[in-house]
Amino acid sequence: MTYRSSPSAGAPVALATLLAPLALLALLALLTIACRPEPELSGRVAVEPGPPRVLEGTHYDGTPFDLTALEEPFALVFFGFTSCPDVCPITLGNLDRAREVLGDNADRVAVVFASVDPPRDTLDQIGRYVRAFDAEAYGVRLDEQQLARTVESFGLVVEAQPPFDPEKPDNYTVDHTATLFLVDGEGRVVLTYPAYTDPALIAGDLHQLIDRL
């Protein structure tokens, strides 16, 4: 009589016992990746972006400018004046370097310099000043009424100081908010940066935000 040997039931059980821990480890690895928190942003996150900010004036080329009408999904907005001796040129230089670090993403971020000195800063002056740092940046002139609306909208401090020499009324400085504002495509504030922030940190934040679009 011939007997047929039945398959061993122990082999599949042993294989399943070996594979179960491996499957569990793989699942844990996937969960770890999925639940990993996003890197923290360097800028100060706006608790509530709030309504779009008002920044309407004239671009240095003579065309109307409206912050909420920009095509770029993000804009870095800085307020200053062309006679500013320190924070303004340093900030514009840093913004140019931040755009360089962004590489292919640079065209998704607008740089906007808005003058807070209507009496002295003409369109021509603003244009020459901005182009010295970044030929693609926007340079915006605001008249007194436009400046007042923008100051209220952004919560700025802008105070023209008395002339250094009473006989030279145009020889004065302007105290102003030096905060850098990062706004989205609708003009809402997303992040803010203090003066002299490392451009690499700004670029790092923008890379993250652009990747989330």
PDB file of C-alpha atoms in Angstrom:
ATOM      1  CA  MET A   1       0.000   0.000   0.000  1.00  0.00           C
ATOM      2  CA  THR A   2       1.260   3.364  -0.892  1.00  0.00           C
ATOM      3  CA  TYR A   3       0.857   6.282   1.464  1.00  0.00           C
ATOM      4  CA  ARG A   4       0.889   9.917   0.348  1.00  0.00           C
ATOM      5  CA  SER A   5       2.562  12.234   2.793  1.00  0.00           C
ATOM      6  CA  SER A   6       0.401  15.266   3.682  1.00  0.00           C
ATOM      7  CA  PRO A   7       2.001  18.768   3.535  1.00  0.00           C
ATOM      8  CA  SER A   8       3.482  19.864   6.770  1.00  0.00           C
ATOM      9  CA  ALA A   9       1.231  22.374   8.541  1.00  0.00           C
ATOM     10  CA  GLY A  10       4.132  23.688  10.541  1.00  0.00           C
ATOM     11  CA  ALA A  11       5.945  25.432   7.658  1.00  0.00           C
ATOM     12  CA  PRO A  12       3.301  28.091   6.861  1.00  0.00           C
ATOM     13  CA  VAL A  13       2.827  28.781  10.524  1.00  0.00           C
ATOM     14  CA  ALA A  14       6.545  29.294  10.999  1.00  0.00           C
ATOM     15  CA  LEU A  15       6.736  31.584   7.945  1.00  0.00           C
ATOM     16  CA  ALA A  16       3.816  33.661   9.178  1.00  0.00           C
ATOM     17  CA  THR A  17       5.473  33.948  12.552  1.00  0.00           C
ATOM     18  CA  LEU A  18       8.598  35.343  10.902  1.00  0.00           C
ATOM     19  CA  LEU A  19       6.776  37.754   8.590  1.00  0.00           C
ATOM     20  CA  ALA A  20       4.446  39.251  11.190  1.00  0.00           C
ATOM     21  CA  PRO A  21       7.136  41.306  12.995  1.00  0.00           C
ATOM     22  CA  LEU A  22       8.517  42.511   9.659  1.00  0.00           C
ATOM     23  CA  ALA A  23       5.080  43.664   8.552  1.00  0.00           C
ATOM     24  CA  LEU A  24       4.596  45.438  11.862  1.00  0.00           C
ATOM     25  CA  LEU A  25       7.938  47.228  11.495  1.00  0.00           C
ATOM     26  CA  ALA A  26       7.054  48.313   7.960  1.00  0.00           C
ATOM     27  CA  LEU A  27       3.709  49.651   9.155  1.00  0.00           C
ATOM     28  CA  LEU A  28       5.355  51.566  11.982  1.00  0.00           C
ATOM     29  CA  ALA A  29       7.868  53.074   9.546  1.00  0.00           C
ATOM     30  CA  LEU A  30       5.075  54.259   7.251  1.00  0.00           C
ATOM     31  CA  LEU A  31       3.156  55.743  10.159  1.00  0.00           C
ATOM     32  CA  THR A  32       6.276  57.532  11.380  1.00  0.00           C
ATOM     33  CA  ILE A  33       6.827  59.118   7.974  1.00  0.00           C
ATOM     34  CA  ALA A  34       3.164  60.061   7.594  1.00  0.00           C
ATOM     35  CA  CYS A  35       2.930  61.578  11.065  1.00  0.00           C
ATOM     36  CA  ARG A  36       6.256  63.364  11.018  1.00  0.00           C
ATOM     37  CA  PRO A  37       5.616  67.052  11.759  1.00  0.00           C
ATOM     38  CA  GLU A  38       6.561  69.596   9.129  1.00  0.00           C
ATOM     39  CA  PRO A  39       9.728  71.586   9.877  1.00  0.00           C
ATOM     40  CA  GLU A  40       9.087  74.757  11.817  1.00  0.00           C
ATOM     41  CA  LEU A  41       9.053  78.029   9.923  1.00  0.00           C
ATOM     42  CA  SER A  42      11.643  80.639  10.857  1.00  0.00           C
ATOM     43  CA  GLY A  43       9.367  83.648  10.480  1.00  0.00           C
ATOM     44  CA  ARG A  44       6.822  84.695  13.055  1.00  0.00           C
ATOM     45  CA  VAL A  45       3.588  83.019  12.028  1.00  0.00           C
ATOM     46  CA  ALA A  46       0.577  85.287  11.854  1.00  0.00           C
ATOM     47  CA  VAL A  47      -2.005  83.894  14.282  1.00  0.00           C
ATOM     48  CA  GLU A  48      -4.782  85.127  12.021  1.00  0.00           C
ATOM     49  CA  PRO A  49      -3.808  86.237   8.500  1.00  0.00           C
ATOM     50  CA  GLY A  50      -6.861  88.473   8.557  1.00  0.00           C
ATOM     51  CA  PRO A  51      -8.175  90.418   5.586  1.00  0.00           C
ATOM     52  CA  PRO A  52      -6.013  91.387   2.600  1.00  0.00           C
ATOM     53  CA  ARG A  53      -3.704  94.293   3.402  1.00  0.00           C
ATOM     54  CA  VAL A  54      -4.052  97.527   1.491  1.00  0.00           C
ATOM     55  CA  LEU A  55      -1.075  98.537  -0.635  1.00  0.00           C
ATOM     56  CA  GLU A  56      -2.120 100.503  -3.688  1.00  0.00           C
ATOM     57  CA  GLY A  57       0.138 103.032  -5.342  1.00  0.00           C
ATOM     58  CA  THR A  58       2.179 103.573  -8.477  1.00  0.00           C
ATOM     59  CA  HIS A  59       4.950 101.324  -9.709  1.00  0.00           C
ATOM     60  CA  TYR A  60       8.113 103.155 -10.689  1.00  0.00           C
ATOM     61  CA  ASP A  61       7.321 102.551 -14.360  1.00  0.00           C
ATOM     62  CA  GLY A  62       4.161 104.635 -13.971  1.00  0.00           C
ATOM     63  CA  THR A  63       1.638 101.784 -13.928  1.00  0.00           C
ATOM     64  CA  PRO A  64      -0.871 101.307 -11.087  1.00  0.00           C
ATOM     65  CA  PHE A  65       0.193  98.871  -8.383  1.00  0.00           C
ATOM     66  CA  ASP A  66      -2.107  96.749  -6.226  1.00  0.00           C
ATOM     67  CA  LEU A  67      -0.631  94.162  -3.868  1.00  0.00           C
ATOM     68  CA  THR A  68      -3.667  91.903  -4.200  1.00  0.00           C
ATOM     69  CA  ALA A  69      -3.370  91.830  -8.007  1.00  0.00           C
ATOM     70  CA  LEU A  70       0.102  90.276  -8.190  1.00  0.00           C
ATOM     71  CA  GLU A  71       0.408  87.027 -10.139  1.00  0.00           C
ATOM     72  CA  GLU A  72       2.980  85.520  -7.783  1.00  0.00           C
ATOM     73  CA  PRO A  73       1.539  83.343  -4.969  1.00  0.00           C
ATOM     74  CA  PHE A  74       3.764  85.078  -2.394  1.00  0.00           C
ATOM     75  CA  ALA A  75       5.291  88.518  -1.930  1.00  0.00           C
ATOM     76  CA  LEU A  76       7.938  89.877   0.419  1.00  0.00           C
ATOM     77  CA  VAL A  77       6.927  93.421   1.312  1.00  0.00           C
ATOM     78  CA  PHE A  78       9.233  95.976   2.892  1.00  0.00           C
ATOM     79  CA  PHE A  79       8.615  99.636   3.680  1.00  0.00           C
ATOM     80  CA  GLY A  80      11.423 102.190   3.610  1.00  0.00           C
ATOM     81  CA  PHE A  81      12.800 105.205   1.768  1.00  0.00           C
ATOM     82  CA  THR A  82      15.583 105.772  -0.718  1.00  0.00           C
ATOM     83  CA  SER A  83      17.620 108.006   1.613  1.00  0.00           C
ATOM     84  CA  CYS A  84      17.651 105.341   4.322  1.00  0.00           C
ATOM     85  CA  PRO A  85      21.278 104.756   5.369  1.00  0.00           C
ATOM     86  CA  ASP A  86      21.114 101.294   6.913  1.00  0.00           C
ATOM     87  CA  VAL A  87      18.194  98.901   7.278  1.00  0.00           C
ATOM     88  CA  CYS A  88      16.630  99.590   3.866  1.00  0.00           C
ATOM     89  CA  PRO A  89      19.620  98.810   1.636  1.00  0.00           C
ATOM     90  CA  ILE A  90      20.603  95.864   3.827  1.00  0.00           C
ATOM     91  CA  THR A  91      17.094  94.408   3.654  1.00  0.00           C
ATOM     92  CA  LEU A  92      16.826  94.806  -0.114  1.00  0.00           C
ATOM     93  CA  GLY A  93      20.210  93.146  -0.493  1.00  0.00           C
ATOM     94  CA  ASN A  94      19.070  90.273   1.720  1.00  0.00           C
ATOM     95  CA  LEU A  95      15.887  89.850  -0.300  1.00  0.00           C
ATOM     96  CA  ASP A  96      17.890  89.631  -3.498  1.00  0.00           C
ATOM     97  CA  ARG A  97      20.049  86.915  -1.923  1.00  0.00           C
ATOM     98  CA  ALA A  98      16.956  85.072  -0.682  1.00  0.00           C
ATOM     99  CA  ARG A  99      15.627  84.960  -4.240  1.00  0.00           C
ATOM    100  CA  GLU A 100      18.958  83.603  -5.431  1.00  0.00           C
ATOM    101  CA  VAL A 101      18.747  80.806  -2.859  1.00  0.00           C
ATOM    102  CA  LEU A 102      15.209  80.013  -4.044  1.00  0.00           C
ATOM    103  CA  GLY A 103      16.525  79.077  -7.476  1.00  0.00           C
ATOM    104  CA  ASP A 104      13.693  77.835  -9.694  1.00  0.00           C
ATOM    105  CA  ASN A 105      11.136  78.969  -7.111  1.00  0.00           C
ATOM    106  CA  ALA A 106      12.263  82.605  -7.298  1.00  0.00           C
ATOM    107  CA  ASP A 107       9.660  83.474  -9.920  1.00  0.00           C
ATOM    108  CA  ARG A 108       6.919  82.497  -7.466  1.00  0.00           C
ATOM    109  CA  VAL A 109       7.882  85.221  -5.006  1.00  0.00           C
ATOM    110  CA  ALA A 110       7.564  88.953  -5.644  1.00  0.00           C
ATOM    111  CA  VAL A 111       9.739  91.491  -3.850  1.00  0.00           C
ATOM    112  CA  VAL A 112       7.943  94.757  -3.107  1.00  0.00           C
ATOM    113  CA  PHE A 113       9.609  97.918  -1.817  1.00  0.00           C
ATOM    114  CA  ALA A 114       7.117 100.637  -0.888  1.00  0.00           C
ATOM    115  CA  SER A 115       8.381 104.120  -0.074  1.00  0.00           C
ATOM    116  CA  VAL A 116       7.182 105.849   3.095  1.00  0.00           C
ATOM    117  CA  ASP A 117       8.656 109.186   2.010  1.00  0.00           C
ATOM    118  CA  PRO A 118       6.266 110.722  -0.566  1.00  0.00           C
ATOM    119  CA  PRO A 119       7.763 114.258  -0.472  1.00  0.00           C
ATOM    120  CA  ARG A 120      11.222 113.150  -1.590  1.00  0.00           C
ATOM    121  CA  ASP A 121      10.924 109.759  -3.286  1.00  0.00           C
ATOM    122  CA  THR A 122       9.929 110.215  -6.923  1.00  0.00           C
ATOM    123  CA  LEU A 123       9.132 107.336  -9.257  1.00  0.00           C
ATOM    124  CA  ASP A 124      12.498 107.778 -10.939  1.00  0.00           C
ATOM    125  CA  GLN A 125      14.371 107.690  -7.631  1.00  0.00           C
ATOM    126  CA  ILE A 126      12.492 104.614  -6.465  1.00  0.00           C
ATOM    127  CA  GLY A 127      13.131 102.854  -9.767  1.00  0.00           C
ATOM    128  CA  ARG A 128      16.869 103.496  -9.719  1.00  0.00           C
ATOM    129  CA  TYR A 129      17.059 102.511  -6.059  1.00  0.00           C
ATOM    130  CA  VAL A 130      15.199  99.211  -6.416  1.00  0.00           C
ATOM    131  CA  ARG A 131      16.898  98.160  -9.651  1.00  0.00           C
ATOM    132  CA  ALA A 132      20.280  98.550  -7.965  1.00  0.00           C
ATOM    133  CA  PHE A 133      19.361  95.488  -5.890  1.00  0.00           C
ATOM    134  CA  ASP A 134      16.903  93.485  -7.980  1.00  0.00           C
ATOM    135  CA  ALA A 135      15.806  94.339 -11.509  1.00  0.00           C
ATOM    136  CA  GLU A 136      12.618  92.292 -11.053  1.00  0.00           C
ATOM    137  CA  ALA A 137      11.512  93.857  -7.766  1.00  0.00           C
ATOM    138  CA  TYR A 138       8.533  96.178  -7.547  1.00  0.00           C
ATOM    139  CA  GLY A 139       9.186  99.727  -6.397  1.00  0.00           C
ATOM    140  CA  VAL A 140       6.042 101.514  -5.285  1.00  0.00           C
ATOM    141  CA  ARG A 141       5.371 105.171  -4.608  1.00  0.00           C
ATOM    142  CA  LEU A 142       2.457 106.062  -2.338  1.00  0.00           C
ATOM    143  CA  ASP A 143       0.933 109.504  -2.122  1.00  0.00           C
ATOM    144  CA  GLU A 144       0.012 110.842   1.308  1.00  0.00           C
ATOM    145  CA  GLN A 145      -3.501 109.362   1.278  1.00  0.00           C
ATOM    146  CA  GLN A 146      -2.359 105.995  -0.032  1.00  0.00           C
ATOM    147  CA  LEU A 147       0.392 105.894   2.566  1.00  0.00           C
ATOM    148  CA  ALA A 148      -2.096 106.640   5.351  1.00  0.00           C
ATOM    149  CA  ARG A 149      -4.304 103.732   4.257  1.00  0.00           C
ATOM    150  CA  THR A 150      -1.341 101.389   4.041  1.00  0.00           C
ATOM    151  CA  VAL A 151       0.009 102.442   7.440  1.00  0.00           C
ATOM    152  CA  GLU A 152      -3.355 101.655   9.012  1.00  0.00           C
ATOM    153  CA  SER A 153      -3.759  98.376   7.147  1.00  0.00           C
ATOM    154  CA  PHE A 154      -0.314  96.998   8.018  1.00  0.00           C
ATOM    155  CA  GLY A 155      -0.107  98.590  11.458  1.00  0.00           C
ATOM    156  CA  LEU A 156       3.035 100.522  10.574  1.00  0.00           C
ATOM    157  CA  VAL A 157       4.854 103.284  12.383  1.00  0.00           C
ATOM    158  CA  VAL A 158       6.029 106.053  10.034  1.00  0.00           C
ATOM    159  CA  GLU A 159       7.326 109.329  11.463  1.00  0.00           C
ATOM    160  CA  ALA A 160       9.270 111.941   9.499  1.00  0.00           C
ATOM    161  CA  GLN A 161      11.752 113.648  11.805  1.00  0.00           C
ATOM    162  CA  PRO A 162      12.612 117.376  11.873  1.00  0.00           C
ATOM    163  CA  PRO A 163      15.343 118.453   9.430  1.00  0.00           C
ATOM    164  CA  PHE A 164      18.895 118.136  10.664  1.00  0.00           C
ATOM    165  CA  ASP A 165      19.453 121.670   9.421  1.00  0.00           C
ATOM    166  CA  PRO A 166      16.512 124.127   9.513  1.00  0.00           C
ATOM    167  CA  GLU A 167      17.897 125.769   6.392  1.00  0.00           C
ATOM    168  CA  LYS A 168      17.740 122.456   4.509  1.00  0.00           C
ATOM    169  CA  PRO A 169      14.149 121.220   4.902  1.00  0.00           C
ATOM    170  CA  ASP A 170      14.728 118.145   2.727  1.00  0.00           C
ATOM    171  CA  ASN A 171      17.588 116.928   4.901  1.00  0.00           C
ATOM    172  CA  TYR A 172      15.651 114.707   7.296  1.00  0.00           C
ATOM    173  CA  THR A 173      15.186 111.053   8.151  1.00  0.00           C
ATOM    174  CA  VAL A 174      12.100 108.897   8.581  1.00  0.00           C
ATOM    175  CA  ASP A 175      11.560 106.507  11.459  1.00  0.00           C
ATOM    176  CA  HIS A 176       9.604 103.534  10.161  1.00  0.00           C
ATOM    177  CA  THR A 177       8.655  99.955  10.861  1.00  0.00           C
ATOM    178  CA  ALA A 178      11.460  97.715   9.605  1.00  0.00           C
ATOM    179  CA  THR A 179       9.460  94.486   9.730  1.00  0.00           C
ATOM    180  CA  LEU A 180       9.475  92.351   6.595  1.00  0.00           C
ATOM    181  CA  PHE A 181       6.046  91.012   5.645  1.00  0.00           C
ATOM    182  CA  LEU A 182       5.469  87.793   3.735  1.00  0.00           C
ATOM    183  CA  VAL A 183       1.992  87.876   2.210  1.00  0.00           C
ATOM    184  CA  ASP A 184       0.079  85.343   0.165  1.00  0.00           C
ATOM    185  CA  GLY A 185      -1.506  85.824  -3.239  1.00  0.00           C
ATOM    186  CA  GLU A 186      -4.539  87.476  -1.666  1.00  0.00           C
ATOM    187  CA  GLY A 187      -2.478  90.027   0.233  1.00  0.00           C
ATOM    188  CA  ARG A 188      -2.877  88.397   3.649  1.00  0.00           C
ATOM    189  CA  VAL A 189       0.089  88.332   6.011  1.00  0.00           C
ATOM    190  CA  VAL A 190       1.472  84.813   6.464  1.00  0.00           C
ATOM    191  CA  LEU A 191       4.800  85.476   8.202  1.00  0.00           C
ATOM    192  CA  THR A 192       6.779  88.437   9.472  1.00  0.00           C
ATOM    193  CA  TYR A 193      10.520  88.801   9.962  1.00  0.00           C
ATOM    194  CA  PRO A 194      12.520  91.250  12.052  1.00  0.00           C
ATOM    195  CA  ALA A 195      15.133  93.450  10.430  1.00  0.00           C
ATOM    196  CA  TYR A 196      18.356  91.788   9.303  1.00  0.00           C
ATOM    197  CA  THR A 197      16.909  88.254   9.141  1.00  0.00           C
ATOM    198  CA  ASP A 198      19.245  85.772   7.434  1.00  0.00           C
ATOM    199  CA  PRO A 199      18.095  85.455   3.789  1.00  0.00           C
ATOM    200  CA  ALA A 200      18.687  81.694   3.923  1.00  0.00           C
ATOM    201  CA  LEU A 201      16.016  81.402   6.628  1.00  0.00           C
ATOM    202  CA  ILE A 202      13.563  83.394   4.529  1.00  0.00           C
ATOM    203  CA  ALA A 203      14.269  81.211   1.498  1.00  0.00           C
ATOM    204  CA  GLY A 204      13.830  78.073   3.602  1.00  0.00           C
ATOM    205  CA  ASP A 205      10.380  79.196   4.713  1.00  0.00           C
ATOM    206  CA  LEU A 206       9.395  80.018   1.153  1.00  0.00           C
ATOM    207  CA  HIS A 207      10.521  76.612  -0.114  1.00  0.00           C
ATOM    208  CA  GLN A 208       8.240  74.988   2.463  1.00  0.00           C
ATOM    209  CA  LEU A 209       5.276  77.222   1.694  1.00  0.00           C
ATOM    210  CA  ILE A 210       5.642  76.789  -2.060  1.00  0.00           C
ATOM    211  CA  ASP A 211       5.828  73.000  -1.658  1.00  0.00           C
ATOM    212  CA  ARG A 212       2.473  73.119   0.152  1.00  0.00           C
ATOM    213  CA  LEU A 213       0.698  74.830  -2.745  1.00  0.00           C
TER     214      LEU A 213
END
